[in-house]
Short mmCIF file of C-alpha atoms in Angstrom, two decimals:
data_model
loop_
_atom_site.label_atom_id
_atom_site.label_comp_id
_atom_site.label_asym_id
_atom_site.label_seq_id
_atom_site.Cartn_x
_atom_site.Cartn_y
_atom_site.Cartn_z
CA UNK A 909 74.40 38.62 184.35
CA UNK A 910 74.46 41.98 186.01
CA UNK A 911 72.12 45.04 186.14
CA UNK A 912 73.86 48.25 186.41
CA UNK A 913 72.23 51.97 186.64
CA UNK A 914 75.38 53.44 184.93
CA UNK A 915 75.42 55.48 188.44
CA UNK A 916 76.17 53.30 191.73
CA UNK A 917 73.34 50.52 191.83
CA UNK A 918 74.08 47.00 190.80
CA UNK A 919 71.89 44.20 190.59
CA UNK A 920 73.96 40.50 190.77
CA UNK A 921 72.16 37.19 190.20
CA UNK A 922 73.61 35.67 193.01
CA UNK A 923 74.68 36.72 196.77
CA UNK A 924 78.24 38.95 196.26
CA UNK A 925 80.37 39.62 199.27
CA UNK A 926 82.33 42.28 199.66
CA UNK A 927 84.57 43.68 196.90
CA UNK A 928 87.66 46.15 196.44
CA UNK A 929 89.93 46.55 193.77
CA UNK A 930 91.44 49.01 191.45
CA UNK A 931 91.38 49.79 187.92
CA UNK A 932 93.67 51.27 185.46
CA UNK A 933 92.21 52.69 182.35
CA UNK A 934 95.77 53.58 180.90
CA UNK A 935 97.31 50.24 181.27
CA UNK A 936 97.01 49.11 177.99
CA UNK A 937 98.23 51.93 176.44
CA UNK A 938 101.49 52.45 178.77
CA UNK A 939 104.61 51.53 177.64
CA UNK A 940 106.01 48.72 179.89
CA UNK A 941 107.95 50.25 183.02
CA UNK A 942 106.68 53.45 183.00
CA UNK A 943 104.61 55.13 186.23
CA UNK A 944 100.70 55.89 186.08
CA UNK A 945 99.66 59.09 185.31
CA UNK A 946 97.79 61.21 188.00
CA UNK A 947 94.28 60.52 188.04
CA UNK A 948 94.49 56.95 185.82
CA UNK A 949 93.81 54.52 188.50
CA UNK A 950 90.30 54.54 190.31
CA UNK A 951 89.32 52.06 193.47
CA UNK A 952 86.00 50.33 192.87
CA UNK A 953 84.35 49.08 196.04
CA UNK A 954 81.35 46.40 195.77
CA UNK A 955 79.27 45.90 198.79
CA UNK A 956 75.61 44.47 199.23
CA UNK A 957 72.84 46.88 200.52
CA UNK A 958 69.71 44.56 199.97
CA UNK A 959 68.70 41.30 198.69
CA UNK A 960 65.31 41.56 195.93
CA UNK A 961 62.35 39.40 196.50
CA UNK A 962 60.77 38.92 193.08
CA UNK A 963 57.95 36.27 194.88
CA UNK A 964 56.63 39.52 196.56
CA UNK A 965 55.09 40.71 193.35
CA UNK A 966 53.27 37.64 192.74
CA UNK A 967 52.00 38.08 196.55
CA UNK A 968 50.77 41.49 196.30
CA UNK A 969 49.07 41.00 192.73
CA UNK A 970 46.98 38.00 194.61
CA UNK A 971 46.10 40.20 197.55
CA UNK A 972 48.35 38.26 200.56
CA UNK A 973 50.44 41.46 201.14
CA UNK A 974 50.14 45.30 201.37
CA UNK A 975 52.15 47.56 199.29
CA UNK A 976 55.48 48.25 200.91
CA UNK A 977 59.03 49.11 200.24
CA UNK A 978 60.14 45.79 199.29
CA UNK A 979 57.41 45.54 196.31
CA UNK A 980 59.11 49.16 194.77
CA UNK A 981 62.55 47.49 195.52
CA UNK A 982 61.37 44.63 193.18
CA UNK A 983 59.68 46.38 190.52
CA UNK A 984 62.89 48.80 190.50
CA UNK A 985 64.85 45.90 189.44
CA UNK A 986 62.33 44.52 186.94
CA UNK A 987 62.30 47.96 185.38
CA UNK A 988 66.13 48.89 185.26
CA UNK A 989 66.37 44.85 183.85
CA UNK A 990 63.57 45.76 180.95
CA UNK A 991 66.17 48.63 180.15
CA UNK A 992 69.66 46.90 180.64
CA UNK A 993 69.54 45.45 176.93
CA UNK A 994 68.08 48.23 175.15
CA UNK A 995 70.16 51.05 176.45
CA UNK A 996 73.34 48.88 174.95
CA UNK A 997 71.54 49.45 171.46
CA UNK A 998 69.37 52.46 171.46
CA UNK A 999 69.67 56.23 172.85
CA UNK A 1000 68.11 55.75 176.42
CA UNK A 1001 66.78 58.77 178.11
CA UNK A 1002 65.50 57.52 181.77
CA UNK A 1003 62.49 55.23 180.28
CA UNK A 1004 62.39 56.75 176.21
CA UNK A 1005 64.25 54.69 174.08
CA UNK A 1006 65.41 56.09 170.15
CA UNK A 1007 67.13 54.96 167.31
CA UNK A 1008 70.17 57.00 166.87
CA UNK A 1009 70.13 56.48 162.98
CA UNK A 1010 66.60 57.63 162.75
CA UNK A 1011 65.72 60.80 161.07
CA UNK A 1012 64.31 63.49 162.76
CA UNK A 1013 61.52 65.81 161.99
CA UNK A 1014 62.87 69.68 161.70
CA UNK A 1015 60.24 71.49 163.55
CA UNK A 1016 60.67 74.47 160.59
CA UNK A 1017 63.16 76.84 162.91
CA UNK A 1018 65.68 76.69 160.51
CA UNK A 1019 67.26 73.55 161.63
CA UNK A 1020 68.13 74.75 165.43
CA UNK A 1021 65.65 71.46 167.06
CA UNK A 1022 64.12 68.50 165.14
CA UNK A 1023 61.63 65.88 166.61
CA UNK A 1024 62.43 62.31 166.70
CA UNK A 1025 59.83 59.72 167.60
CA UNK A 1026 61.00 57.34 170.41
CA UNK A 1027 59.31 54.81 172.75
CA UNK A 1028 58.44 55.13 176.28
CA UNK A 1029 58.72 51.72 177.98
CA UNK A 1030 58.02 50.21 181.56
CA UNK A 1031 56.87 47.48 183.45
CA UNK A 1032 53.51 48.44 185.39
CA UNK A 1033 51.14 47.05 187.86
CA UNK A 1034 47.53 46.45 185.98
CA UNK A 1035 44.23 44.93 187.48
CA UNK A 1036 45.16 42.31 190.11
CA UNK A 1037 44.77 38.43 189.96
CA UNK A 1038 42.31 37.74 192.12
CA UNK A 1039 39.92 39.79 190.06
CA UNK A 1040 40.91 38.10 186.94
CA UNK A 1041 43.44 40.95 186.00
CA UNK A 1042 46.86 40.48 184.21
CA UNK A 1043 48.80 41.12 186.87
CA UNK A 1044 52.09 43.18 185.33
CA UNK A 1045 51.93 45.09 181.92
CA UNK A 1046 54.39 46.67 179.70
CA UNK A 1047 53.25 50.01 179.49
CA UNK A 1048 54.72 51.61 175.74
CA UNK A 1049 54.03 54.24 173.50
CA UNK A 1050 55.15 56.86 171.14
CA UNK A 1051 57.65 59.56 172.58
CA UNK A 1052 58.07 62.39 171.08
CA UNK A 1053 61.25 64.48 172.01
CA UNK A 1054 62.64 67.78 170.63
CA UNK A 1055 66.53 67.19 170.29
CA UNK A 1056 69.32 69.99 168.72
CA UNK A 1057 69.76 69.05 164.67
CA UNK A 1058 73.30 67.19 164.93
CA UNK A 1059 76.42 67.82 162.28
CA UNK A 1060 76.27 71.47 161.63
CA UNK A 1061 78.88 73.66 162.08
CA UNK A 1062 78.01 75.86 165.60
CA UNK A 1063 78.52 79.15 163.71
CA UNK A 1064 76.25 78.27 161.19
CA UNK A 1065 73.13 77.84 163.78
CA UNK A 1066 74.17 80.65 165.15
CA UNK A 1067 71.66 82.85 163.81
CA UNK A 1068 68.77 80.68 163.56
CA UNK A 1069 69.24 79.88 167.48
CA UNK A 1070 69.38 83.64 167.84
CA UNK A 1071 65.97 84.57 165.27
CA UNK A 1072 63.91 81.81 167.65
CA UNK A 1073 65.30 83.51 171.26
CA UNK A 1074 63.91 86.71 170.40
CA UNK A 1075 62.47 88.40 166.61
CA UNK A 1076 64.49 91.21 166.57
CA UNK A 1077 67.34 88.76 166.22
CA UNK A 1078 65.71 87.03 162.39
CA UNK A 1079 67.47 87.42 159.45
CA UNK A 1080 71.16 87.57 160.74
CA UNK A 1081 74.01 88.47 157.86
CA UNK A 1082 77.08 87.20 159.56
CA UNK A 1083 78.53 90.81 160.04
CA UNK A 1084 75.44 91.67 161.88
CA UNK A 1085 75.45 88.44 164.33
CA UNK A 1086 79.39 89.20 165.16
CA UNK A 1087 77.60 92.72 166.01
CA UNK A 1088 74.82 91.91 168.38
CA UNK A 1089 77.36 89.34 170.41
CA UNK A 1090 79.91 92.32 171.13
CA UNK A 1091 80.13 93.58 174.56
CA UNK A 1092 78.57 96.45 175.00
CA UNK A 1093 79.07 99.05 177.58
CA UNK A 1094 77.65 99.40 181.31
CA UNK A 1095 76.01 102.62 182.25
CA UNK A 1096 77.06 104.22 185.11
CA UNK A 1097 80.01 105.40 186.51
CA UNK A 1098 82.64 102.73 185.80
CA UNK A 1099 81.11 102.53 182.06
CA UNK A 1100 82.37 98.95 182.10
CA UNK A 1101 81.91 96.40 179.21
CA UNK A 1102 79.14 93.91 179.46
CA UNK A 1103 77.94 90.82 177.38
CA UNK A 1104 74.82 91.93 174.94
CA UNK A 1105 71.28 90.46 175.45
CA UNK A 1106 71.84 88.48 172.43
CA UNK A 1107 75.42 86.82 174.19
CA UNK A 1108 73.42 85.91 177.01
CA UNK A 1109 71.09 83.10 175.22
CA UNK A 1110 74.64 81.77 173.98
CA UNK A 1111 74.97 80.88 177.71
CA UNK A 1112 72.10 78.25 176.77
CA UNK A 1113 74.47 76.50 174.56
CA UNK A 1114 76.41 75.43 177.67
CA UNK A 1115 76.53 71.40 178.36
CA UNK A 1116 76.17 71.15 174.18
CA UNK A 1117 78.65 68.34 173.34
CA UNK A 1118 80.23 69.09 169.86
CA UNK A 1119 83.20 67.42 167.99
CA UNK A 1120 86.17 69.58 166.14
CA UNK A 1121 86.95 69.71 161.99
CA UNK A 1122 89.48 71.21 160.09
CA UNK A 1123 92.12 70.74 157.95
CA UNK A 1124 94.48 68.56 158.99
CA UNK A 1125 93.14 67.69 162.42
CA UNK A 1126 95.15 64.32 164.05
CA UNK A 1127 93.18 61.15 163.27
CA UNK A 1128 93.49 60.12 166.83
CA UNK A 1129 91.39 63.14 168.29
CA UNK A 1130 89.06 63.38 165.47
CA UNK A 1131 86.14 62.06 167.19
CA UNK A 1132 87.24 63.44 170.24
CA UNK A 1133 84.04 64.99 171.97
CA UNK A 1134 83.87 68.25 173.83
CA UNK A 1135 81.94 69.96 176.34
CA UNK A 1136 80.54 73.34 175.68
CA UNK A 1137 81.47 75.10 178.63
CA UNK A 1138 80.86 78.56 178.39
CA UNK A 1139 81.32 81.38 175.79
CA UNK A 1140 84.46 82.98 176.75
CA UNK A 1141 84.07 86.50 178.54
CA UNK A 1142 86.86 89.17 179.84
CA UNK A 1143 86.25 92.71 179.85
CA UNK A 1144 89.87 93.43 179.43
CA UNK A 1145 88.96 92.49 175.62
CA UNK A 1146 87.29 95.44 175.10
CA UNK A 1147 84.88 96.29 172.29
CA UNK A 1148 85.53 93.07 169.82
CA UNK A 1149 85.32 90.62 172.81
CA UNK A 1150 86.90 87.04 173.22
CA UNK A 1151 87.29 86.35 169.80
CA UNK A 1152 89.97 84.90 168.30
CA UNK A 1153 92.02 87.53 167.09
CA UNK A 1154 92.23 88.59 171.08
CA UNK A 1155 92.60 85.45 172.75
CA UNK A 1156 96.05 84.60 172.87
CA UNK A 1157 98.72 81.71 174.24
CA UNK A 1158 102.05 80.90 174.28
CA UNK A 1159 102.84 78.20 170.75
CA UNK A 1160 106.36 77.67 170.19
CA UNK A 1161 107.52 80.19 172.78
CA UNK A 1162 105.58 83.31 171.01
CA UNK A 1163 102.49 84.75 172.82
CA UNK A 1164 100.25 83.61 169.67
CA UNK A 1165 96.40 84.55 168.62
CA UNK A 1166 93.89 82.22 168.11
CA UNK A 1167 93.57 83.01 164.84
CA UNK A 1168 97.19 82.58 163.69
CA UNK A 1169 97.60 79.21 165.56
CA UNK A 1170 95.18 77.50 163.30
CA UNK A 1171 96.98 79.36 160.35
CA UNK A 1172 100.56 78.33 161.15
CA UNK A 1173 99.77 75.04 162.80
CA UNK A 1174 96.58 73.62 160.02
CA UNK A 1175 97.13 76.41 157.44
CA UNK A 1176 92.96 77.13 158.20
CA UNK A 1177 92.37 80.51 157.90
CA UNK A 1178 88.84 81.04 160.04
CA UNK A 1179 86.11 82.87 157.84
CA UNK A 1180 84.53 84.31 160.95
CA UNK A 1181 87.12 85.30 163.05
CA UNK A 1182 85.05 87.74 165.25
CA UNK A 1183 82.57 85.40 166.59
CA UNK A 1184 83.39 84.80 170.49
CA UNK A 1185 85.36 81.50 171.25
CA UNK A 1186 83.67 78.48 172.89
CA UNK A 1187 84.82 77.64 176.38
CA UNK A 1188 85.60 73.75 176.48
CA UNK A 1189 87.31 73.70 179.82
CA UNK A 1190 90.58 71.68 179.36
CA UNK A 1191 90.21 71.43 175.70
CA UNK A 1192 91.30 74.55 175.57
CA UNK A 1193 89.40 78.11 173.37
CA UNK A 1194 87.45 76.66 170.11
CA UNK A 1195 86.25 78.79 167.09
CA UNK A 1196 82.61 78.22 166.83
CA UNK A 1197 83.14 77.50 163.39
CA UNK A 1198 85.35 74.26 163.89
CA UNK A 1199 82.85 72.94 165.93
CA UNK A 1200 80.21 70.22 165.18
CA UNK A 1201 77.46 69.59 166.90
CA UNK A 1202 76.96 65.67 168.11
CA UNK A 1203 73.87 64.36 167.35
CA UNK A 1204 70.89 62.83 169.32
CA UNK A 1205 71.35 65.53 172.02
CA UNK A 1206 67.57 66.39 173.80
CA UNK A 1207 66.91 70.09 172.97
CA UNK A 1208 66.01 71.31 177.24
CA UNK A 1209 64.35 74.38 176.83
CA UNK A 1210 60.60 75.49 176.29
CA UNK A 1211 59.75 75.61 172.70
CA UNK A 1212 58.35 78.71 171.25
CA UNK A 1213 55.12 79.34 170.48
CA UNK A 1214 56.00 78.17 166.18
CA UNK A 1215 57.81 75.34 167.29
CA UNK A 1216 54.78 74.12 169.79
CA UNK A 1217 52.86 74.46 166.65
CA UNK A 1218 55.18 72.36 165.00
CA UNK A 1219 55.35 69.71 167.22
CA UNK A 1220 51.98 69.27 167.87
CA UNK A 1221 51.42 68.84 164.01
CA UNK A 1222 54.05 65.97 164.17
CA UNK A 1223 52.84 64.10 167.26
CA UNK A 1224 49.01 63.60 166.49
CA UNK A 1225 48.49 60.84 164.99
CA UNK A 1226 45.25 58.83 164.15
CA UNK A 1227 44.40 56.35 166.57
CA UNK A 1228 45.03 53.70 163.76
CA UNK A 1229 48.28 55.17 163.10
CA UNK A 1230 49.22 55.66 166.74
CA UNK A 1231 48.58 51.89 167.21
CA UNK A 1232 50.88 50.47 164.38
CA UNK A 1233 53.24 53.32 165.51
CA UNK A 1234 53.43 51.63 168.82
CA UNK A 1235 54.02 48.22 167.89
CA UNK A 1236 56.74 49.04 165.39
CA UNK A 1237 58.81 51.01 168.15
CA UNK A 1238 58.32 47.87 170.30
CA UNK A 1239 59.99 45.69 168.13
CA UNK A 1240 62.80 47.65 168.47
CA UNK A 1241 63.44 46.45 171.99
CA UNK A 1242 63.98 42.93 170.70
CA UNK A 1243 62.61 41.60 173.79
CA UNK A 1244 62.37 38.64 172.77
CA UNK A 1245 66.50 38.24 171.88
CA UNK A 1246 67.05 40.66 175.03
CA UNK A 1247 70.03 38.19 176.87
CA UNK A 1248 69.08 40.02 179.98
CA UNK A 1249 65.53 39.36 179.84
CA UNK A 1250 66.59 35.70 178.98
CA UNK A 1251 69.05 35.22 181.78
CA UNK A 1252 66.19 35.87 184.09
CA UNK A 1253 63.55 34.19 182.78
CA UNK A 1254 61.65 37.11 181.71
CA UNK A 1255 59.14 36.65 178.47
CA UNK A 1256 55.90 39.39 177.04
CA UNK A 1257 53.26 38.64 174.84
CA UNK A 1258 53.74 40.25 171.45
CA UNK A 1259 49.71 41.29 171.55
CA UNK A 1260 47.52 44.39 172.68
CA UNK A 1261 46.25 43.25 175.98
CA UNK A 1262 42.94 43.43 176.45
CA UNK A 1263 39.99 44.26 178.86
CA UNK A 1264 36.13 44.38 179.60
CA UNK A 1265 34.77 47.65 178.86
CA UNK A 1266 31.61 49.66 177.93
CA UNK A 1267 30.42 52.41 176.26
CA UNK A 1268 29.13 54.98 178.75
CA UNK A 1269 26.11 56.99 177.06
CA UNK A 1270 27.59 60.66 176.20
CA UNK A 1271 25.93 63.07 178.59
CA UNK A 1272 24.26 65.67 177.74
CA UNK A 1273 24.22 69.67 179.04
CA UNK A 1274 21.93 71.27 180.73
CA UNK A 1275 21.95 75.03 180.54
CA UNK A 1276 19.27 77.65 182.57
CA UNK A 1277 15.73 77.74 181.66
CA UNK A 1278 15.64 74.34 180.31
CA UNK A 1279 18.12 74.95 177.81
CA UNK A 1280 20.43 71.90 176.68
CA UNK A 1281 23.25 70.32 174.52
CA UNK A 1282 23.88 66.85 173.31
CA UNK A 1283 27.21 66.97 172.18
CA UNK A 1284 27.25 62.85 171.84
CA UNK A 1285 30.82 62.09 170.74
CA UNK A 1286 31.81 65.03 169.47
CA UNK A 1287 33.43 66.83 172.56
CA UNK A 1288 32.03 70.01 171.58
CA UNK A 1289 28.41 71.75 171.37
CA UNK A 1290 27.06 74.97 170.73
CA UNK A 1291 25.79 77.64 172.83
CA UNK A 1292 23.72 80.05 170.57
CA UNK A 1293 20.62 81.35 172.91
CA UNK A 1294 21.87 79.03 175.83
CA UNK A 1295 21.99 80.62 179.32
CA UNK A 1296 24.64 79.60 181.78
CA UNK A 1297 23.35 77.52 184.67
CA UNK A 1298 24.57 80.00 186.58
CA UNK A 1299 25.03 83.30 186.26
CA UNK A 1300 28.32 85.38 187.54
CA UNK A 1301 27.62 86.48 191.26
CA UNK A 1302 29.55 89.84 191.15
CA UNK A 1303 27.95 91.92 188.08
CA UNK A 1304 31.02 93.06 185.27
CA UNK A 1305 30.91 96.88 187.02
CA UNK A 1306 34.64 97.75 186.31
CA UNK A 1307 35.95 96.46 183.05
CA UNK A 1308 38.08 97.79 180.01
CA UNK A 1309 40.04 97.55 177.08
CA UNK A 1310 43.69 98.49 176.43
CA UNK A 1311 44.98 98.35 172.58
CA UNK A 1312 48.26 97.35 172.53
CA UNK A 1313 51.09 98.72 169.86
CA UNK A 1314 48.24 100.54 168.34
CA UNK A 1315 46.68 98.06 166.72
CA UNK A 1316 43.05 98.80 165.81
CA UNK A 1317 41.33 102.48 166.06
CA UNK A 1318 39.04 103.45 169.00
CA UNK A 1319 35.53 102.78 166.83
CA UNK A 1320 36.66 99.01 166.56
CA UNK A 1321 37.33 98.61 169.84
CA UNK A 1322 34.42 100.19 170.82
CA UNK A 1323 32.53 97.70 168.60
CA UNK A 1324 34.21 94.86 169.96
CA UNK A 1325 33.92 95.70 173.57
CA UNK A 1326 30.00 96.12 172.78
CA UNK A 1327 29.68 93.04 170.84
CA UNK A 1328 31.40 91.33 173.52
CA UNK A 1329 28.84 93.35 175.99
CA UNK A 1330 25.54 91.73 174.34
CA UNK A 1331 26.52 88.39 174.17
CA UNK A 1332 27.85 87.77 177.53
CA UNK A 1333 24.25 89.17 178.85
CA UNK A 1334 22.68 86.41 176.04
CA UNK A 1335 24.19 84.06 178.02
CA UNK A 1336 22.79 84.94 181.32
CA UNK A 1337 25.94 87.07 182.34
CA UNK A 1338 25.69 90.25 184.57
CA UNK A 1339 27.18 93.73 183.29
CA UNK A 1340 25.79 97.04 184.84
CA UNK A 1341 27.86 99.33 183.03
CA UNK A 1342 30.23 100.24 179.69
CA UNK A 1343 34.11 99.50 179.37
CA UNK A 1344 36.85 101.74 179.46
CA UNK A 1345 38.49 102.44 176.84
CA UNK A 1346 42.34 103.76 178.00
CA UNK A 1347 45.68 104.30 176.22
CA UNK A 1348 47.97 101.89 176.99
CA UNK A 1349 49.52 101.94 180.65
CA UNK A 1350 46.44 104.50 181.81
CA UNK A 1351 44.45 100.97 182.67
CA UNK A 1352 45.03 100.89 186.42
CA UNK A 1353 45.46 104.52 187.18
CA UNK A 1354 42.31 105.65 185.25
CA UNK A 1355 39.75 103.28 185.20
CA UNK A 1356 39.52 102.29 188.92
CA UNK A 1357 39.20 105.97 189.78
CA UNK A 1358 36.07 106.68 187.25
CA UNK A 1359 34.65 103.85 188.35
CA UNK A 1360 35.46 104.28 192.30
CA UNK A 1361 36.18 100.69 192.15
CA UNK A 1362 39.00 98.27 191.74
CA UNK A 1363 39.17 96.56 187.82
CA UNK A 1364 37.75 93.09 187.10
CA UNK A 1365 38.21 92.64 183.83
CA UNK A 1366 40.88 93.98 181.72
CA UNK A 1367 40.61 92.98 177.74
CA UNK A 1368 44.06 93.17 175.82
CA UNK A 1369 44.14 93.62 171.97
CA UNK A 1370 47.24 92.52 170.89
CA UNK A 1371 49.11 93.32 167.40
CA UNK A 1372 50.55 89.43 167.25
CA UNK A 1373 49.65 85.84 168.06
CA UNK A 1374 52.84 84.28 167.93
CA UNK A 1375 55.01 85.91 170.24
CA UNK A 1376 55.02 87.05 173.86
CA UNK A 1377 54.30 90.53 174.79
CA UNK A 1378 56.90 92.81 175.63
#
């Protein structure tokens, strides 16, 4: 049986020589007689780079060999061969494995990204055999992913996508969200159109495979799966943009919009005609609203700071839980009906393995002046009346404060910043002087001049805790 990479690596059982052939994916569905179409037939050339040693793992586990290239070549192939089987069955992303009919959790966005728990499988070096080690592990456990929610209409998570980009964007009517996607217009002298901030995070959308629904769509090309290109963009659209009462073809001989193709053609009538049309290359301009996002697509952008929340709530687990969590994903492999893994000769315990260990007394924290903390196996301690073993070596001379949005008066700040001022020298820290206390922007140009001295510290009072500043 082969290994293949689904790239250009190939892994054959046995010695291949040299191979060349063609292909041709339309043959079955050409009538008899009649010429390949442009681009149908591919060559496919096989030729052997390497032959794979497996007995060099066994040699370098028992000490007889050094680490070298031919060991990763080997391990390479055990790896790809522990995911040949499981990628035919499961969503495989590089070494995470998920179910695609498992349901995700919706990281309470809206229903933009949902978190599905997948496993994270490979086959590792552990403790060699001369020491008594195992030898090779399978190293598993839980991953969790953030992927786009699947089967919703693209117009419809519009404004969600939008309200976790930026705030000013929450609560979207649809008038407004065909509003804050129009062009707008460039200052200067040419006064050109431009897309809006808000059209620009559409732009993130781009490599989002979606299928097409509406009335009357061909069965043939109803699971048909697109690309999401681009959003379309012209400035000789003007105000409205690329939507699809501007976008126009020829149908039937008559330059025809968008919008009354899908009328004459489907008898659809689009309910949000001004949204800007989706890009899909060669499948032509798409109305947002006819398109459906696929499912099990992994979500590749940095969550916000609600949706970190989120997922952190979803992915710690109890170690108890964690464990039983583990083992159920790994029967999912079915590694022990994996025909690949068979072929080869390739069998894994079903257990934990295990290992001599011992528990290493929790240290304990020595502060100044004989001060001291026994946290044990808590991972955390106090530090009332403790003094740092070492106090800062430049004393706090040049500090402030700068209240941001206007967010507390000058007498709480001033509280604060003296609060702050006591403790720190409880702890054995070093301040010769009192903050500044600026307007916001002033920091830099006032407080290093008072204090004929560059700024050390600068403290920041912010109005939120959940979004960046501005």
């Amino acid at each position: 049986m082969w290994i293949f990479d689904g790239k250009a690596l190939a892994w054959a059982p046995t010695y291949v020589k040299y191979l060349k052939f063609k292909v041709d994916l339309d043959e079955e569905k050409r009538a008899a007689g009649e010429k390949p179409r442009p681009g149908s037939v591919f060559e496919v050339i096989i030729k052997p780079t390497t032959e794979i040693n497996l007995a060099i793992i066994a040699a370098y586990l028992e000490s007889r060999v050094q680490f070298n290239n031919v060991v990763v070549e080997a391990m390479s192939f055990l790896d790809h061969l522990l995911r040949q089987g499981a990628s035919e069955r499961l969503l495989s992303i590089k070494r995470n494995f998920y179910d695609t009919q498992a349901k995700g959790s919706h990281l309470s966005d809206g229903g933009v990204v949902e978190v599905h728990k997948g496993l994270y499988a490979s086959i590792r070096f552990s403790q060699d055999l001369s020491s008594g080690g195992i030898g090779l592990s399978l190293n598993v456990d839980v991953a969790n992913t953030a992927f786009w929610v699947g089967d919703q209409r693209l117009s419809d998570m519009l404004p969600r996508f939008l309200a976790n980009c930026d705030s000013q964007w929450r609560g979207l009517t649809p008038a407004r969200l065909v509003d804050v996607l129009r062009p707008k217009k460039r200052p200067g002298a040419n006064n050109n159109w431009h897309s809006s901030d808000a059209f620009k995070h559409l732009r993130k959308l781009r490599r989002l495979k979606f299928t097409v629904k509406h009335r009357g769509r061909p069965e043939g090309v109803a699971d048909m799966v697109y690309n999401f290109r681009d959003v379309m963009f012209e400035e000789k659209y003007g105000a409205d943009g690329a939507n699809s009462r501007n976008v126009k073809f020829d149908f039937n001989g008559k330059e025809t919009s968008v919008l009354d193709y899908y009328v004459q053609k489907y008898q659809q009538h689009l309910r949000a005609p001004g949204l800007p049309l989706i890009d899909a290359g060669t499948g032509g301009a798409i109305p947002m609203e006819m398109a459906y996002i696929v499912p099990m697509q992994r979500y590749p952008f940095k969550l916000n700071s609600d949706q970190t929340a989120n997922m952190i709530k979803i992915a710690v687990t109890r170690p108890n839980e964690r464990r039983k969590a583990i083992e159920d994903k790994t029967k999912m492999l079915r590694l022990d009906e994996d025909p690949y893994l068979k072929h080869y000769g390739i069998t894994f315990e079903e257990k934990f393995s295990t290992t001599k260990a011992k528990v290493i007394p929790p240290p304990i924290v020595k502060f100044r002046a004989g001060g001291t903390a026994k946290p044990q196996f808590s991972g955390r301690w106090r530090i009332d009346n403790l003094k740092f073993w070492t106090p800062n070596k430049i004393p706090l001379q040049s500090w402030g404060i700068v209240a941001m949005g206007d967010c507390c008066d000058k007498e709480t700040l001033v509280s604060f910043t003296q609060t702050f001022k006591m403790t720190f020298k409880r702890h054995g820290g070093l301040v010769e002087s009192d903050p500044v206390i600026v307007p916001l922007g002033l920091c830099r140009t006032k407080e290093g001049p008072e204090m004929r001295i560059s700024p050390s510290v600068g403290l920041m009072a912010l109005p939120w805790s959940s979004e960046p500043m501005r």
